[in-house]
PDB file of C-alpha atoms in Angstrom:
ATOM      1  CA  MET A   1      35.866 -14.932   9.005  1.00 52.00           C
ATOM      2  CA  ASP A   2      35.567 -11.225   9.649  1.00 56.00           C
ATOM      3  CA  GLY A   3      35.234 -11.465  13.448  1.00 65.00           C
ATOM      4  CA  SER A   4      31.444 -11.262  13.420  1.00 73.00           C
ATOM      5  CA  GLY A   5      31.054 -15.023  13.275  1.00 78.00           C
ATOM      6  CA  LYS A   6      29.864 -14.860   9.682  1.00 87.00           C
ATOM      7  CA  LEU A   7      31.747 -16.201   6.698  1.00 91.00           C
ATOM      8  CA  CYS A   8      32.655 -13.720   4.020  1.00 91.00           C
ATOM      9  CA  THR A   9      32.262 -14.527   0.322  1.00 93.00           C
ATOM     10  CA  ALA A  10      35.982 -15.333  -0.074  1.00 93.00           C
ATOM     11  CA  ASP A  11      35.845 -17.855   2.813  1.00 90.00           C
ATOM     12  CA  ILE A  12      32.748 -19.507   1.350  1.00 94.00           C
ATOM     13  CA  THR A  13      34.413 -19.774  -2.062  1.00 94.00           C
ATOM     14  CA  GLN A  14      37.555 -21.290  -0.495  1.00 91.00           C
ATOM     15  CA  LEU A  15      35.492 -23.835   1.461  1.00 91.00           C
ATOM     16  CA  GLU A  16      33.570 -24.767  -1.711  1.00 95.00           C
ATOM     17  CA  ARG A  17      36.856 -25.405  -3.541  1.00 92.00           C
ATOM     18  CA  GLU A  18      38.193 -27.517  -0.685  1.00 88.00           C
ATOM     19  CA  TRP A  19      34.977 -29.548  -0.534  1.00 89.00           C
ATOM     20  CA  GLN A  20      35.013 -30.093  -4.302  1.00 92.00           C
ATOM     21  CA  ALA A  21      38.599 -31.399  -4.144  1.00 87.00           C
ATOM     22  CA  ILE A  22      37.822 -33.699  -1.190  1.00 86.00           C
ATOM     23  CA  SER A  23      34.616 -35.035  -2.741  1.00 87.00           C
ATOM     24  CA  GLU A  24      36.494 -36.066  -5.896  1.00 88.00           C
ATOM     25  CA  GLN A  25      38.882 -38.289  -3.917  1.00 84.00           C
ATOM     26  CA  SER A  26      38.003 -41.958  -3.846  1.00 86.00           C
ATOM     27  CA  GLY A  27      39.524 -42.938  -0.495  1.00 84.00           C
ATOM     28  CA  THR A  28      37.744 -44.652   2.368  1.00 85.00           C
ATOM     29  CA  LEU A  29      39.324 -42.712   5.204  1.00 91.00           C
ATOM     30  CA  ARG A  30      40.359 -39.106   5.607  1.00 91.00           C
ATOM     31  CA  ILE A  31      42.319 -37.571   8.442  1.00 92.00           C
ATOM     32  CA  TRP A  32      43.104 -34.012   9.472  1.00 90.00           C
ATOM     33  CA  ARG A  33      46.845 -33.263   9.604  1.00 91.00           C
ATOM     34  CA  ASP A  34      48.644 -29.922   9.492  1.00 92.00           C
ATOM     35  CA  ASN A  35      45.388 -28.070   8.734  1.00 87.00           C
ATOM     36  CA  VAL A  36      44.749 -30.224   5.657  1.00 85.00           C
ATOM     37  CA  VAL A  37      42.359 -33.101   5.002  1.00 87.00           C
ATOM     38  CA  LEU A  38      44.362 -36.099   3.757  1.00 88.00           C
ATOM     39  CA  THR A  39      43.089 -39.312   2.200  1.00 90.00           C
ATOM     40  CA  VAL A  40      44.799 -42.353   3.718  1.00 92.00           C
ATOM     41  CA  SER A  41      44.495 -46.074   3.052  1.00 93.00           C
ATOM     42  CA  ALA A  42      41.724 -48.037   4.752  1.00 94.00           C
ATOM     43  CA  ASP A  43      44.294 -49.940   6.829  1.00 96.00           C
ATOM     44  CA  TYR A  44      45.913 -46.745   8.143  1.00 96.00           C
ATOM     45  CA  TYR A  45      44.934 -47.517  11.770  1.00 97.00           C
ATOM     46  CA  ASP A  46      45.468 -51.301  11.706  1.00 97.00           C
ATOM     47  CA  GLN A  47      48.909 -51.130  13.320  1.00 97.00           C
ATOM     48  CA  TYR A  48      47.537 -48.697  15.893  1.00 97.00           C
ATOM     49  CA  LEU A  49      44.772 -51.181  16.789  1.00 97.00           C
ATOM     50  CA  LEU A  50      47.282 -54.028  17.104  1.00 96.00           C
ATOM     51  CA  GLU A  51      49.528 -51.897  19.330  1.00 95.00           C
ATOM     52  CA  LYS A  52      46.587 -51.030  21.574  1.00 96.00           C
ATOM     53  CA  LEU A  53      45.683 -54.735  21.740  1.00 94.00           C
ATOM     54  CA  ASP A  54      49.233 -55.533  22.866  1.00 92.00           C
ATOM     55  CA  GLU A  55      49.091 -52.774  25.509  1.00 92.00           C
ATOM     56  CA  LEU A  56      45.852 -54.221  26.905  1.00 90.00           C
ATOM     57  CA  LYS A  57      47.291 -57.686  27.556  1.00 80.00           C
ATOM     58  CA  ALA A  58      47.007 -57.074  31.308  1.00 62.00           C
ATOM     59  CA  SER A  59      43.211 -56.942  31.000  1.00 68.00           C
ATOM     60  CA  ILE A  60      42.856 -59.892  28.641  1.00 67.00           C
ATOM     61  CA  ASP A  61      40.523 -62.551  29.974  1.00 69.00           C
ATOM     62  CA  ASP A  62      40.084 -66.257  29.254  1.00 69.00           C
ATOM     63  CA  ASN A  63      42.583 -67.840  26.858  1.00 82.00           C
ATOM     64  CA  GLY A  64      44.067 -64.504  25.866  1.00 86.00           C
ATOM     65  CA  PHE A  65      40.902 -62.997  24.373  1.00 92.00           C
ATOM     66  CA  LEU A  66      39.883 -59.387  24.891  1.00 93.00           C
ATOM     67  CA  ARG A  67      36.416 -57.977  24.346  1.00 93.00           C
ATOM     68  CA  SER A  68      36.445 -56.106  21.049  1.00 95.00           C
ATOM     69  CA  ALA A  69      34.393 -53.298  22.606  1.00 95.00           C
ATOM     70  CA  ARG A  70      37.181 -52.738  25.150  1.00 94.00           C
ATOM     71  CA  LEU A  71      39.828 -52.435  22.443  1.00 96.00           C
ATOM     72  CA  ILE A  72      37.658 -50.125  20.351  1.00 97.00           C
ATOM     73  CA  GLY A  73      36.932 -47.919  23.362  1.00 97.00           C
ATOM     74  CA  VAL A  74      40.629 -47.558  24.168  1.00 96.00           C
ATOM     75  CA  ALA A  75      41.462 -46.929  20.499  1.00 97.00           C
ATOM     76  CA  ILE A  76      38.907 -44.122  20.338  1.00 97.00           C
ATOM     77  CA  ALA A  77      40.065 -42.619  23.644  1.00 97.00           C
ATOM     78  CA  TYR A  78      43.730 -42.383  22.655  1.00 96.00           C
ATOM     79  CA  CYS A  79      43.439 -41.673  18.934  1.00 95.00           C
ATOM     80  CA  GLU A  80      44.647 -38.260  17.804  1.00 93.00           C
ATOM     81  CA  GLN A  81      41.777 -38.105  15.294  1.00 93.00           C
ATOM     82  CA  TYR A  82      38.066 -38.582  15.743  1.00 93.00           C
ATOM     83  CA  ILE A  83      37.467 -42.048  14.356  1.00 93.00           C
ATOM     84  CA  GLY A  84      34.134 -43.665  15.124  1.00 94.00           C
ATOM     85  CA  ALA A  85      33.570 -47.044  16.728  1.00 96.00           C
ATOM     86  CA  SER A  86      32.034 -48.478  13.568  1.00 95.00           C
ATOM     87  CA  TYR A  87      35.199 -47.773  11.565  1.00 96.00           C
ATOM     88  CA  PHE A  88      37.441 -49.412  14.148  1.00 97.00           C
ATOM     89  CA  GLU A  89      35.103 -52.406  14.313  1.00 96.00           C
ATOM     90  CA  TYR A  90      35.206 -52.674  10.504  1.00 96.00           C
ATOM     91  CA  ARG A  91      39.005 -52.756  10.672  1.00 97.00           C
ATOM     92  CA  LEU A  92      38.974 -55.422  13.405  1.00 96.00           C
ATOM     93  CA  ARG A  93      36.791 -57.589  11.192  1.00 95.00           C
ATOM     94  CA  GLU A  94      39.206 -57.099   8.296  1.00 96.00           C
ATOM     95  CA  LEU A  95      42.085 -58.162  10.550  1.00 97.00           C
ATOM     96  CA  ILE A  96      40.076 -61.256  11.454  1.00 96.00           C
ATOM     97  CA  TYR A  97      39.367 -62.028   7.780  1.00 95.00           C
ATOM     98  CA  ASP A  98      43.062 -61.532   6.976  1.00 96.00           C
ATOM     99  CA  GLY A  99      43.995 -64.115   9.618  1.00 95.00           C
ATOM    100  CA  ILE A 100      45.814 -61.663  11.878  1.00 96.00           C
ATOM    101  CA  LEU A 101      43.266 -61.864  14.696  1.00 96.00           C
ATOM    102  CA  GLU A 102      41.246 -64.749  16.100  1.00 95.00           C
ATOM    103  CA  ILE A 103      37.641 -64.330  17.155  1.00 94.00           C
ATOM    104  CA  LYS A 104      35.584 -65.898  19.931  1.00 94.00           C
ATOM    105  CA  GLY A 105      31.862 -65.258  20.010  1.00 94.00           C
ATOM    106  CA  ILE A 106      29.327 -64.002  17.521  1.00 91.00           C
ATOM    107  CA  PRO A 107      30.296 -60.888  15.546  1.00 88.00           C
ATOM    108  CA  THR A 108      26.812 -59.401  15.414  1.00 89.00           C
ATOM    109  CA  ALA A 109      27.956 -56.445  17.520  1.00 90.00           C
ATOM    110  CA  MET A 110      31.226 -55.536  19.197  1.00 91.00           C
ATOM    111  CA  ARG A 111      29.991 -56.493  22.655  1.00 92.00           C
ATOM    112  CA  PHE A 112      29.306 -60.085  21.570  1.00 94.00           C
ATOM    113  CA  TYR A 113      32.795 -61.139  20.543  1.00 95.00           C
ATOM    114  CA  SER A 114      36.359 -61.118  21.748  1.00 94.00           C
ATOM    115  CA  ILE A 115      39.610 -61.079  19.822  1.00 94.00           C
ATOM    116  CA  LYS A 116      43.285 -61.935  20.181  1.00 93.00           C
ATOM    117  CA  ARG A 117      46.311 -62.087  17.925  1.00 93.00           C
ATOM    118  CA  LYS A 118      46.392 -65.282  15.933  1.00 88.00           C
ATOM    119  CA  ARG A 119      49.329 -67.551  16.619  1.00 80.00           C
ATOM    120  CA  ARG A 120      51.239 -68.612  13.551  1.00 65.00           C
ATOM    121  CA  THR A 121      51.591 -72.312  12.922  1.00 59.00           C
ATOM    122  CA  GLU A 122      54.975 -73.927  12.284  1.00 56.00           C
ATOM    123  CA  SER A 123      54.232 -74.157   8.553  1.00 55.00           C
ATOM    124  CA  GLU A 124      53.315 -70.454   8.386  1.00 52.00           C
ATOM    125  CA  LEU A 125      56.510 -69.535  10.196  1.00 52.00           C
ATOM    126  CA  SER A 126      58.658 -71.663   7.872  1.00 53.00           C
ATOM    127  CA  VAL A 127      57.069 -70.003   4.825  1.00 52.00           C
ATOM    128  CA  CYS A 128      58.026 -66.604   6.241  1.00 55.00           C
ATOM    129  CA  ILE A 129      61.580 -67.787   6.878  1.00 57.00           C
ATOM    130  CA  ASP A 130      61.919 -69.422   3.450  1.00 59.00           C
ATOM    131  CA  GLU A 131      60.694 -66.367   1.549  1.00 59.00           C
ATOM    132  CA  PRO A 132      63.532 -64.287   0.122  1.00 57.00           C
ATOM    133  CA  SER A 133      63.704 -60.767   1.491  1.00 54.00           C
ATOM    134  CA  SER A 134      63.367 -57.959  -1.005  1.00 48.00           C
TER     135      SER A 134
END
């Protein structure tokens, strides 16, 4: 920018090139780091969500479940990027489908269900122990 608040032709050309490069990427999620847009895997924030869930154990209600809306709100508040509630809810559902989280309620909207970490059964634990490490 030239100080007038208007973009000069060179800036516009540079932005067009950047947009073209970003639009050709096939990733689901992009983040801003070190003044660059980076494509990251869809599960990039899964560990972050699980850590926030563990931090919120003090506010967990009946049988260890926490309202998903509460977790999503905290995740948004403390995230270094702007990630919307719908993306975090999508990732919570994937963690449920993957068997990492349990659900209580109806997952029609985040305010209607609660989540907690799924406890591993004895057979699941023995499989993990029996698997050779790589």
